[in-house]
Structure formats: C-alpha cells, structure tokens
XYZ file of C-alpha atoms in Angstrom:
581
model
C 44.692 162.056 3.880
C 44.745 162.721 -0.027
C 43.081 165.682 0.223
C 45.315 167.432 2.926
C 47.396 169.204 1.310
C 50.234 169.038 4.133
C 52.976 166.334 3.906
C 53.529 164.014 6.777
C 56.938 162.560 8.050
C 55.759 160.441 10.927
C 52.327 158.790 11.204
C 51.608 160.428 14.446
C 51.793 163.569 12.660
C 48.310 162.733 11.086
C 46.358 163.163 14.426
C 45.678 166.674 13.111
C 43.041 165.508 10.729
C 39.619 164.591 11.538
C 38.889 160.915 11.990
C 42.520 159.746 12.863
C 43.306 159.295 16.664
C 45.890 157.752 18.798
C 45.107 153.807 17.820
C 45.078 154.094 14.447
C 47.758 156.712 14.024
C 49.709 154.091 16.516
C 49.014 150.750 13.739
C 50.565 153.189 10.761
C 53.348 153.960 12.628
C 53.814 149.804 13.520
C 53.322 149.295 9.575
C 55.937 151.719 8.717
C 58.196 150.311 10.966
C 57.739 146.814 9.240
C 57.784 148.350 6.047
C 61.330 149.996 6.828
C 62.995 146.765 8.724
C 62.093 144.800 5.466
C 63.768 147.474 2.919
C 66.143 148.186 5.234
C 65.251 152.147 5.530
C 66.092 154.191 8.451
C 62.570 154.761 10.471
C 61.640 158.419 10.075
C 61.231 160.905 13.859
C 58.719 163.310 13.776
C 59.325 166.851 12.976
C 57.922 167.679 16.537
C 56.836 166.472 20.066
C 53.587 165.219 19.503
C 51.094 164.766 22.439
C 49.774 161.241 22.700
C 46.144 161.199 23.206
C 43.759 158.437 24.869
C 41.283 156.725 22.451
C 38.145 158.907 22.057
C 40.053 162.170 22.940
C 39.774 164.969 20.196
C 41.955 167.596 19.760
C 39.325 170.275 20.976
C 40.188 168.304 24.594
C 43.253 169.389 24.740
C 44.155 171.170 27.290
C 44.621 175.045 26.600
C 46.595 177.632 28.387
C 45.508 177.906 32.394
C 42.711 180.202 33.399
C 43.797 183.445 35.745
C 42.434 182.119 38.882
C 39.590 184.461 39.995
C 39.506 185.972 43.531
C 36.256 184.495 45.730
C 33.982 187.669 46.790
C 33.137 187.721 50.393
C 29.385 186.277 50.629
C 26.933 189.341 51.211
C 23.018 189.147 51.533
C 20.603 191.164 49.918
C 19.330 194.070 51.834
C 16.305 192.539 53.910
C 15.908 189.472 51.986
C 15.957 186.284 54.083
C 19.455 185.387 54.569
C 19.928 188.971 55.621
C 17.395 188.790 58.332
C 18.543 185.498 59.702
C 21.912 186.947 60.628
C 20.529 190.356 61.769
C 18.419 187.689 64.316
C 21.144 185.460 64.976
C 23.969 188.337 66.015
C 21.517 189.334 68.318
C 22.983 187.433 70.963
C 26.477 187.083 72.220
C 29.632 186.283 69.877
C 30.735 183.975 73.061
C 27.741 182.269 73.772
C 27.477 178.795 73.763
C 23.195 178.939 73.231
C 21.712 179.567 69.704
C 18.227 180.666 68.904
C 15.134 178.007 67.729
C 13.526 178.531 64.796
C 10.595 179.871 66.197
C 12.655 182.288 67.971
C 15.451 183.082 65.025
C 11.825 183.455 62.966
C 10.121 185.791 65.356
C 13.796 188.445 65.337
C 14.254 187.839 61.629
C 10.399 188.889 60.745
C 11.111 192.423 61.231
C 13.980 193.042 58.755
C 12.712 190.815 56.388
C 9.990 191.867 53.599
C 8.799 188.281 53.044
C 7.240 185.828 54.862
C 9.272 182.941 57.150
C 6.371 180.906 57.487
C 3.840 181.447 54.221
C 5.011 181.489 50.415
C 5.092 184.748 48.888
C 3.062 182.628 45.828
C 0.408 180.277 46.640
C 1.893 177.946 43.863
C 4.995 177.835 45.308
C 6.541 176.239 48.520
C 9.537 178.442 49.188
C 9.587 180.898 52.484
C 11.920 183.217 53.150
C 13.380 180.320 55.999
C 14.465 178.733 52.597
C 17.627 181.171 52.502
C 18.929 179.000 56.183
C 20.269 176.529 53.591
C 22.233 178.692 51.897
C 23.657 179.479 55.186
C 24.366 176.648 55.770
C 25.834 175.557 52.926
C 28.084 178.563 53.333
C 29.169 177.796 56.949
C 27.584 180.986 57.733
C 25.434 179.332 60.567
C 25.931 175.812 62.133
C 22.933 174.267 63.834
C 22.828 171.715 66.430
C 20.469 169.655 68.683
C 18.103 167.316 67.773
C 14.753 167.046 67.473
C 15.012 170.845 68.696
C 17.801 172.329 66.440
C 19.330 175.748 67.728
C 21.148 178.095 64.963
C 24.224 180.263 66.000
C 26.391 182.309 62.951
C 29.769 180.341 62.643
C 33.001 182.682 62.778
C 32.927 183.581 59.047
C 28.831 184.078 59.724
C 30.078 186.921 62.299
C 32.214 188.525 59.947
C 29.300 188.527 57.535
C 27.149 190.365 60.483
C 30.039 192.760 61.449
C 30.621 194.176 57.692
C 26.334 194.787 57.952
C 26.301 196.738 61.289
C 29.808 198.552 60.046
C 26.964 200.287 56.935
C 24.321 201.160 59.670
C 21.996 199.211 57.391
C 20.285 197.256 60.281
C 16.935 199.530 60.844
C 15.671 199.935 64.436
C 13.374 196.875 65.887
C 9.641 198.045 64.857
C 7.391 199.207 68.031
C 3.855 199.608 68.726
C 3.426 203.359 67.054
C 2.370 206.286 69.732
C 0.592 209.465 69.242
C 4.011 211.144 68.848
C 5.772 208.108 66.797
C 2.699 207.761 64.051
C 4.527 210.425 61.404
C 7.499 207.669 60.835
C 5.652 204.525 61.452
C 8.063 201.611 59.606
C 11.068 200.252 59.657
C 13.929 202.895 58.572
C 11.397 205.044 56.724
C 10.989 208.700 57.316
C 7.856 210.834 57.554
C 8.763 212.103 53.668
C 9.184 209.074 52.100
C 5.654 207.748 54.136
C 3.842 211.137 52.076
C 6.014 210.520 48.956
C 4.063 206.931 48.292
C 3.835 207.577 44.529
C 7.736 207.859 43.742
C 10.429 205.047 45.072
C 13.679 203.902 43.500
C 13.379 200.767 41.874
C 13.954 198.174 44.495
C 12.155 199.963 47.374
C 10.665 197.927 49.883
C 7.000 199.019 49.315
C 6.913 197.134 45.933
C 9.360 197.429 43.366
C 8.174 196.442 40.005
C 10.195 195.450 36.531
C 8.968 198.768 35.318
C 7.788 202.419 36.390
C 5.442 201.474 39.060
C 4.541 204.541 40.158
C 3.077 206.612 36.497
C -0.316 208.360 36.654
C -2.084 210.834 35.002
C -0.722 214.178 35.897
C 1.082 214.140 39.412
C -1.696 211.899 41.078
C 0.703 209.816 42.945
C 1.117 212.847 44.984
C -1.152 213.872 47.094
C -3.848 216.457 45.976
C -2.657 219.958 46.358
C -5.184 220.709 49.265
C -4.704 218.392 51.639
C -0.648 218.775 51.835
C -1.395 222.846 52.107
C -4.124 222.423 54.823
C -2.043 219.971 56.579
C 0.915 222.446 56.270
C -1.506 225.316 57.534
C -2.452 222.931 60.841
C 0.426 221.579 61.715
C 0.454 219.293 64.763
C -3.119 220.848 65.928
C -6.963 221.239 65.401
C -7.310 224.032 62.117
C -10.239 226.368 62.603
C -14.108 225.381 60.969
C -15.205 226.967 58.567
C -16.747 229.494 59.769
C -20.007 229.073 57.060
C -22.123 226.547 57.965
C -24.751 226.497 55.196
C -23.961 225.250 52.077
C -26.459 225.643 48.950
C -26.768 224.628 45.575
C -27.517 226.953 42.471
C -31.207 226.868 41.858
C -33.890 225.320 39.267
C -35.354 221.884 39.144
C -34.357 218.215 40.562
C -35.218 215.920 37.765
C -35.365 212.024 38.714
C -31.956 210.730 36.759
C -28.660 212.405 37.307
C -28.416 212.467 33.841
C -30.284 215.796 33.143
C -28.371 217.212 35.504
C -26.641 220.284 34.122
C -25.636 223.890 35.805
C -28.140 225.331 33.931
C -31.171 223.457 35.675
C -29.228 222.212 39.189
C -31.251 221.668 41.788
C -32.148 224.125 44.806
C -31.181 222.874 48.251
C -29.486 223.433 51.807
C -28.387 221.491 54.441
C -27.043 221.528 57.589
C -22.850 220.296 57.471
C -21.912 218.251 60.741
C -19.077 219.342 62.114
C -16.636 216.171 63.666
C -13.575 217.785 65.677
C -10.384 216.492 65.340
C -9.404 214.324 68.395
C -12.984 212.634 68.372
C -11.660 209.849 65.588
C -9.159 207.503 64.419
C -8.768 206.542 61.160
C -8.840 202.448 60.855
C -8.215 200.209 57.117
C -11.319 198.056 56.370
C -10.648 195.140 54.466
C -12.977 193.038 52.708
C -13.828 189.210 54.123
C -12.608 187.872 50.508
C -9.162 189.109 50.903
C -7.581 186.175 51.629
C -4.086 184.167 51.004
C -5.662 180.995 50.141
C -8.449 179.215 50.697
C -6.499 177.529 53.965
C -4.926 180.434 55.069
C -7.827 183.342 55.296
C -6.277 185.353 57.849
C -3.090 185.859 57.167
C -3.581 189.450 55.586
C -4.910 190.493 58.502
C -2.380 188.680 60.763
C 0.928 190.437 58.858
C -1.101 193.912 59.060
C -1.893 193.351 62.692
C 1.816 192.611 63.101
C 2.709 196.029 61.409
C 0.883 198.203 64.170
C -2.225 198.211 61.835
C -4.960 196.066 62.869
C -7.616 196.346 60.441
C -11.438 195.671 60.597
C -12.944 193.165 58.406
C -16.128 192.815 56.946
C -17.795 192.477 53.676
C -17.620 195.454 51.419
C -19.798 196.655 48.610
C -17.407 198.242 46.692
C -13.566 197.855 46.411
C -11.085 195.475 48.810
C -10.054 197.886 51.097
C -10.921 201.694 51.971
C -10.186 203.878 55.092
C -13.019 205.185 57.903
C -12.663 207.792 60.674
C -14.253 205.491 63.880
C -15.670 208.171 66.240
C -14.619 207.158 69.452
C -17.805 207.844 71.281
C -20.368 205.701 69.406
C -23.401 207.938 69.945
C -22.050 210.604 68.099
C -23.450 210.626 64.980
C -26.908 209.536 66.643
C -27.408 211.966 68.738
C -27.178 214.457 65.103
C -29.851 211.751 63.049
C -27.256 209.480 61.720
C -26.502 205.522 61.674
C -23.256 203.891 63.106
C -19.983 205.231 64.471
C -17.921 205.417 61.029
C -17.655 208.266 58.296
C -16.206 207.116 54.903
C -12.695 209.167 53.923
C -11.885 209.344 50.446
C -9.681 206.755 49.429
C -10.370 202.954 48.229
C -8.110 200.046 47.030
C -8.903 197.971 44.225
C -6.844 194.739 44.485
C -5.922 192.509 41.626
C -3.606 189.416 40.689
C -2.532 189.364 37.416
C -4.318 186.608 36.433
C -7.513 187.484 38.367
C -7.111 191.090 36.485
C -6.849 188.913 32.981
C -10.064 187.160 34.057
C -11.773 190.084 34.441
C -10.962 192.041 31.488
C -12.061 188.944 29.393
C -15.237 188.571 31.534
C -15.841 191.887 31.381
C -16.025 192.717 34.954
C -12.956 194.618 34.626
C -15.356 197.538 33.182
C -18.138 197.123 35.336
C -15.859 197.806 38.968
C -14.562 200.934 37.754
C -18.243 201.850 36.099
C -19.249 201.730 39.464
C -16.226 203.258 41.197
C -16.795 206.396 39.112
C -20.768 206.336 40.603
C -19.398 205.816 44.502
C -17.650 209.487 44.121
C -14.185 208.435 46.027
C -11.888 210.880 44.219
C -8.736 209.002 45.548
C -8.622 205.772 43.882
C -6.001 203.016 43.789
C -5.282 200.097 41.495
C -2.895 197.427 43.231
C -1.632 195.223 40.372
C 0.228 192.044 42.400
C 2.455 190.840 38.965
C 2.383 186.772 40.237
C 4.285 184.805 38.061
C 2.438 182.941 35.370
C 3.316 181.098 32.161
C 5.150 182.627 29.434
C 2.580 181.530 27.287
C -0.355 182.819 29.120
C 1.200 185.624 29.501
C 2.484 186.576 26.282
C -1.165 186.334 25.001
C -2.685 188.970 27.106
C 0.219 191.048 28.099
C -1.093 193.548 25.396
C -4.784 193.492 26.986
C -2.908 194.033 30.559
C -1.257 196.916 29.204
C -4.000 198.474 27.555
C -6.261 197.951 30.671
C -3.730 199.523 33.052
C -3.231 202.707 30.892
C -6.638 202.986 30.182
C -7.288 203.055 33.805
C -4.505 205.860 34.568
C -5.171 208.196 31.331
C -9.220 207.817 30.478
C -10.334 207.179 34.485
C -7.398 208.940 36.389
C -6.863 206.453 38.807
C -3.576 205.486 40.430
C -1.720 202.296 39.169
C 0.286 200.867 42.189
C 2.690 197.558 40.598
C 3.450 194.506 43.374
C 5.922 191.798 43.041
C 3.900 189.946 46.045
C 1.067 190.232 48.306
C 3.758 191.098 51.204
C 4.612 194.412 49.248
C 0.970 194.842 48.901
C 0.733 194.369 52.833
C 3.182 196.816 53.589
C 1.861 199.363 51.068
C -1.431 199.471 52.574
C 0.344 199.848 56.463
C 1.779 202.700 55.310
C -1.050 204.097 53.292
C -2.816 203.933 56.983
C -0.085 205.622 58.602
C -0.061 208.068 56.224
C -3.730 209.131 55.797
C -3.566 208.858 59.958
C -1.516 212.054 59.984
C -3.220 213.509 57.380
C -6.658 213.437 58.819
C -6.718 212.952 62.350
C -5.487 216.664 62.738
C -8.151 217.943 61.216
C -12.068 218.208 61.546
C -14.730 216.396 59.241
C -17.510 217.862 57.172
C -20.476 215.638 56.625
C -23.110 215.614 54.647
C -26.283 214.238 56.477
C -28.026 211.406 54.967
C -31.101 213.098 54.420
C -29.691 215.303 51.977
C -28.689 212.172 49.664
C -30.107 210.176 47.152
C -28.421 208.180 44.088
C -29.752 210.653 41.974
C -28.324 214.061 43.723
C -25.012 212.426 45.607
C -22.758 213.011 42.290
C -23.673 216.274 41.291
C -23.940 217.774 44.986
C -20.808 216.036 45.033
C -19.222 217.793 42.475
C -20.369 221.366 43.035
C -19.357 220.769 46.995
C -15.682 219.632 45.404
C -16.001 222.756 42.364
C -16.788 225.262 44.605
C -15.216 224.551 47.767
C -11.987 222.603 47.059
C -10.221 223.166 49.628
C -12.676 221.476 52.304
C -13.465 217.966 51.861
C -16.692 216.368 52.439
C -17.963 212.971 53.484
C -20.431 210.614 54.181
C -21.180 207.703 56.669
C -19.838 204.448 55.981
C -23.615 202.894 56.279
C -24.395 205.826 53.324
C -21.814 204.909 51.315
C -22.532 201.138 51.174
C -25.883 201.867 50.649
C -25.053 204.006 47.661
C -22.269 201.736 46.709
C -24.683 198.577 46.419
C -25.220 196.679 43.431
C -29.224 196.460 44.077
C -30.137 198.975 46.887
C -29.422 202.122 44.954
C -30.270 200.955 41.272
C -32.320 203.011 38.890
C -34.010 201.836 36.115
C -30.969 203.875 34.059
C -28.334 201.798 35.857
C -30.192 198.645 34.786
C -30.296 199.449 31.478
C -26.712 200.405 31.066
C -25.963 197.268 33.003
C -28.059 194.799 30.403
C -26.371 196.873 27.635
C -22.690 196.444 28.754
C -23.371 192.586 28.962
C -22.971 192.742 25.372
C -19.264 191.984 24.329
C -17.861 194.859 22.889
C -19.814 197.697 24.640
C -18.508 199.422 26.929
C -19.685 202.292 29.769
C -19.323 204.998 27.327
C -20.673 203.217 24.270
C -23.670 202.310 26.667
C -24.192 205.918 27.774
C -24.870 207.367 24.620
C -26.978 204.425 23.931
C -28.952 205.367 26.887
C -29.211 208.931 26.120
C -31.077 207.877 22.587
C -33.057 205.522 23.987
C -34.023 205.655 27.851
C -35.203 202.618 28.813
C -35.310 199.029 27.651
C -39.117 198.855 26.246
C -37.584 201.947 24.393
C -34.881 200.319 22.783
C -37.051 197.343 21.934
C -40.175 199.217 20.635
C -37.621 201.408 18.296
C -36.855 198.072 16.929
C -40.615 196.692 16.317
C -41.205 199.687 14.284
C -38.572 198.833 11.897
C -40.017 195.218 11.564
C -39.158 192.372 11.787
C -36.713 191.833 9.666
C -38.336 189.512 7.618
C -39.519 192.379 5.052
C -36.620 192.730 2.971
C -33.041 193.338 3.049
C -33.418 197.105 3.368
C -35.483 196.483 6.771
C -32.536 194.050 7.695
C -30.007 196.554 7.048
C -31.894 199.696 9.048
C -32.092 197.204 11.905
C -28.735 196.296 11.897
C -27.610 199.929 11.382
C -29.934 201.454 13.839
C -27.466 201.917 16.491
C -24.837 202.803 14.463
C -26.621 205.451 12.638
C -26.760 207.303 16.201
C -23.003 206.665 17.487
C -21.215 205.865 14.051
C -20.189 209.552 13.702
C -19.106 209.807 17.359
C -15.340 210.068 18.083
C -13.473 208.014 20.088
C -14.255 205.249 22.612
C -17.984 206.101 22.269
C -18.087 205.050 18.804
C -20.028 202.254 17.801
C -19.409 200.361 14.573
C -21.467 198.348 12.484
C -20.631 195.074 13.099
C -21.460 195.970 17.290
C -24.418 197.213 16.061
C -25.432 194.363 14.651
C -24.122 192.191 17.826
C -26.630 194.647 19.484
C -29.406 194.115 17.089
C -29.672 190.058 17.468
C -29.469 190.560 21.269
C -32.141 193.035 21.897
C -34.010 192.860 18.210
C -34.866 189.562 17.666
C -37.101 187.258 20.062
C-alpha cells in the first residue's frame, strides 16, 4: 500500500491491489471504525459502489460484460462419412412407421454410402468403425433406439429434418448394383465414366483417397492414361477394332549375346515369331491379388470380402512380383493350348505395389525398398503404381524419416517414372483398385490381344524385344501369359549369374541398382571382382597397397555423375566386404 501511488478514502477501496481481498479489506474497515468512535471522527463512505467479493475471488473473476449469444447451426454430416450413411439407411423406411431397422440391417443400407467400414477399423491399432458415429446420433436425438437385447434404430423428428435437407441437395447416390455389360463404363456409386478414366486427378477430398497433399503428381502426365490406348479406344468405340493386318514381327539383325547387357541396336538380335491373335469378346479382365494382402493377421479376407462387395471379385493367389496386377481370363480354357501355350490367363500391363507407411519406412531402411522396383524395371510392366496408405504413426517416428519418405516417393516418380497413388486408409485403397478394374475392363475388353509366344522368350531377350516391339510399334500393345510372366518375374527361376552379382553387390549399404550396374559392367562376375582384388594384395604390403584397394572402386565410378557415383568411403565399405577374407 506504500508504494501505490493512489490515495484511498475507504478501506474497501484497497481491493484493487494485489494481495488484499474482501476479509482483510473488511478488518481495516472494522479498525477504522474503532479508530473514529474513539476520536470521535465522522466514518469516511467510499468514493464509489464497490463490489464485495467472496474470499479467494480475484478481480480477474469478475464478471465482464455478457457474451452475444451465438446462434446453434443445424447438425449436418459429412458427405458419406458414417453418421451420413446411418440416416441415408434409416429414412429408408416410412416417416410413420412404428418399426426401426437392426443393426445388422441399418449396417447392411448404410454400407453403400459410406467409404469406411461398419464392422472393421479403418486402422488395425484402433477400435473405432464407422458404427461409432450412432453415438453421436444419439447424443443428438437424431435417432432413438429401442428394444432390448435386439435394439431397433428409427431417426427422431429432428433426425428427419436432418434426412430431408440431404435428399433436398440430391446428394444421396443411387443404391450400387451388380454391373452389366452395358452398366460397366460407370461402375460406382455417383461416379461417371470420366471421372472412372480421369483416376490420376481428384479434388482434395474425393472419395478414391484424398491425401493431406497432391496425391496425384507424376512425372510428365502419367496419371493419365498413355496417349495410345485413349486414341485406340476412341477409334473402337463400343466394338471389336480391326488386327493388324501384319502378322510377322522381326527384329533388326546381328548377334544374340547371353546377357542383356550387350544388347545394343547396333548388334540386336535376328528373330521372328508368330503374334497370337486373342479377339475381343473371348476374355474378361479379372484383379489378382496376392495371398499376403491381408487386414490383419485375424481378419485375412476382408480385402477380398469389401472388393467382392464392390462388383469386383478378385482371384487370389501368391504372386511373384507386386500385390496386385490385372489378367485377361480367356473364357474357353483351351485356348491358348490348342496355339502351344500354358493356362487360360495373359498378363495386361499394369501392377500395384502396396505399401503402409511404416512398412514403406522398413523397407527403405532394409533396403528392400530398392530391390522391388530393381526388379519391377526387369518384369517390363510399363504401367506401374505405387499405393502409399499414410496410417497414422508417432510424431516422433515420423518426424525422423519423413525426409527418407519423401525422398523415396519422388525418387520413385522422377528417376523410375512410376505413379505415386496417396491413401488415408486401406478402404480408399479398396475402392481405388475397384475402379482401376472397371476402368481397364472398358479399356481392354473391346479390343483384341497380341501375344508373344513363350518360345520366343528368355530373360535375356524379353526386355529388349520388349522395347523394340513398344519403339517401333507403339500403338499396339503386346503381352505375355501370366505363367510367363511369373516365371520371368521369379526371384530364382529366371536368375543369371549377372542378376546374382548385382544382387550380392546391392546388399552392401549404400549401393544402389545403378551404383551396382556400373560395378558390374567393370567387373562381370564375382571371382572377377575378387581376383581384381588379390592382385593388388593383400593389404598387408604397405599403405599405398591399402589405399589402391580401398580406392579401386572408386577410381572406376568416382568421376561418374550423379546417382552412379561412388565415393571413397563406399568404396572402402565395398573393399572390407568383398576384399578381405
């Protein structure tokens, strides 16, 4: 009280200052009063009203001037989330009935407008279902439920309001059916045939996967479809287009050495074969998935369930190479043996690549990350897509590799030229893939199939016959049998002593498919590399014989620019793994 420099009247005035309240601003006041009965003083009034607070109040309590009450919003639901779906099902029936629907049944209606799951969590880790959003409801008095132990659910009279203001927008899509030959062009819910082709570019917030950021950037214009297939299906239209009318195909001439690496234009190989020609009509085109997509470990089928359930039963096996891919099935199974080949399937030329985010940051440290697309490049799909589900994780998990993610998924789109697809859940993922089968249905079932015979392949002339079919010809594409392509595809059946080696050298951390190439091309083989050490030494000879060791690799790729340079402290990682033993 000294040091405020304001002067009091009335003791009650002091409740301004920090550290006097009500009780002890009340005993001054009861002093002051003695002290002016006994010298007879007239008791001073205080210059103003002053608001009597309860002990412990502070002035910051107070209360100030009275907020602007704020209108309520009517309540409305997210465009096919779960509480959105639940009153689509529930208006359904009569506004005057006395029934309501079960769960099972309010589930089974509510499925179709809803892009998650009512009975599995979108997350593994997590417990919540899109049924979660019936408490809200509830909570709302949106929906009442009765009965016990079999509830029934019915929308409440502000729940039917709720439904009414949806139909008013014509937002409620059309109940999905079983697609027919004539329906397959606009095969989901409220989509059209454009949108179905245009799977590269959405809005943010589309229902085939919306991600935080672009989800949909590629090298070029590769989440369009190539160039040739959208003319020739133009050209067609709804019927068979005319074979080409050449049926030999031949390859410049000179000599077929035993790796594809000396493979050039200036000594290609001389051969012919004899195209088979599969008429349109004769196929359908069917997703394969691989055995080890699965949910969970308790819940293995329920990919294949929620695909099933989207007109788009798919047939599943285990797969040498990716976690899904497309086939034409022949519909008359001797087909392809009558003409010399095996099975009923020819391999189209498109193939998934599914990853988790955290199964994607295992394999980038593990290195596998390098190895699948190493050996996508050698299976000679040109269509290629990277699904990246983005599950949530911790933040500090996350924060530590989100550079590594982001280099990994722009090396893939710029340096491979492969197409990044971005997930919020494995239900987008679902749906992307039913509509990538719808789609590649109308693009190839109207047309005829080229195949090369088996007979004509082997690992070391499928790529470069592949690429002079695709240089000179690009227009037609070619394929091969499913049972030819997993062959090809395998890890063991189709290795050369060249893939081995590359193999052994990319187990080294820090090299990489390109770094190993030009390794390869310097050295051929293993005992090569091994023997080029010996005749250096052995190390123990001096420190100059250390050093040309150490620097033998990187005298051959220092100078090289780019990703296929090698440095020397890989080289001598390199040099204790292969020169020394």
């Amino acid at each position: 009280m000294k040091a405020c420099p304001l002067a009091f009247k009335h003791p009650l005035e002091a409740q301004v200052l920090n550290g006097l309240g009500p009780k002890l601003c009340d005993r001054l006041t009861e002093k002051l009063k003695a002290h002016c009965a006994e010298n007879g003083l007239p008791m001073p009034r205080p210059s103003h009203k002053v608001n009597k607070r309860q002990s412990g109040e502070s002035l910051a309590e107070e209360p100030g001037p009275s907020k602007r009450p704020q209108k309520t919003r009517p309540y409305v639901p997210s465009l096919r989330s779960g509480a959105y779906a639940l009153i689509v099902a529930l208006s359904s029936i009569s506004e005057d009935s006395s029934n309501g629907l079960s769960k099972s049944q309010t589930i089974e209606l509510a499925q179709l407008y809803c892009d998650s799951s009512f009975t599995a969590p979108s997350d593994p880790t997590k417990f919540y279902t899109a049924w979660s959003s019936m408490k809200t409801l509830l909570a709302k008095d949106l929906v009442y439920e009765r009965g016990r132990p079999s509830r029934k659910y019915a929308l409440t009279e502000d729940g039917w309001e709720v439904a009414k203001r949806i139909q008013r927008t014509g937002e409620i899509p059309q109940a999905y059916t079983q697609p027919t030959e004539k329906s397959r062009s606009e095969p989901l819910i409220g989509f059209s045939s454009s949108e179905i082709m245009d799977l590269g570019e959405e809005p943010e917030g589309s229902r085939l996967g919306a991600s935080r950021i672009d989800s949909s950037y590629s090298l070029g214009n590769r989440s369009r479809l190539p160039e040739s297939h959208v003319k020739a299906s133009a050209r067609s239209g709804s019927g068979c287009c005319p074979l080409p009318q050449s049926t030999k195909v031949a390859k410049e001439s000179g000599n077929l050495v035993a790796t594809a690496t000396h493979l050039t234009r200036e000594n290609a190989f001389s051969t012919s074969f004899e195209p088979i020609e599969v008429p349109c009509g004769t196929f359908t085109v069917q997703l394969v998935l691989d055995t080890r997509e699965v949910r969970a470990k308790t819940d293995r089928d329920y990919i294949q369930d929620e695909l099933a359930k989207k007109g788009v039963p798919p047939i599943v096996r285990p797969l040498e190479l990716g976690d899904a891919l497309w086939v034409a099935k022949l519909k008359d199974p001797s087909f392809l043996s009558r003409r010399g080949e095996e099975g009923d399937e020819i391999m189209l030329d498109w193939i998934v690549e599914r990853k988790r985010l955290d199964d994607l940051i295992g394999s980038i440290v593990d290195g596998r990350f390098h190895e699948q697309k190493f050996r996508l490049r050698k299976s000679g799909v040109k269509n290629v897509v990277y699904i990246i589900e983005e599950i949530s994780m911790s933040q500090e998990h996350s924060a530590k590799y989100h550079d590594a993610v982001e280099t990994a998924i722009a090396s893939t789109q710029v340096v491979n030229g492969y197409f990044v697809k971005k997930t919020q859940k494995l239900d987008d993922t679902i749906r992307y893939l039913a509509r990538m089968t719808m789609m590649l249905k109308s693009l190839y079932e109207s047309k005829p199939l080229i195949l090369i015979p088996t007979a004509s392949l082997t690992p070391q002339t499928y790529l470069p016959l592949l690429t002079h079919l695709r240089s000179t010809q690009p227009l037609q594409p070619f394929n091969i049998t499913f049972p030819s392509f997993s062959s090809l595809a395998s890890k063991s059946d189709s290795l050369t002593l060249r893939d081995v080696f590359l193999k052994m050298l990319m187990c080294t951390r820090g090299i990489t498919g390109d770094k190993a190439l030009e390794i390869q091309k310097r050295w051929r083989t293993p005992r090569a590399f091994i023997e080029a050490y010996e005749q250096l030494g052995d190390g123990g000879e001096g420190e100059a014989v250390g050093r040309m060791r150490r620097e033998m690799v990187w005298s051959v790729a220092g100078d090289l620019v780019g990703r296929k340079k090698v440095g020397k402290a890989l080289s001598t990682k390199v040099m204790e793994v292969w020169g020394e033993g």
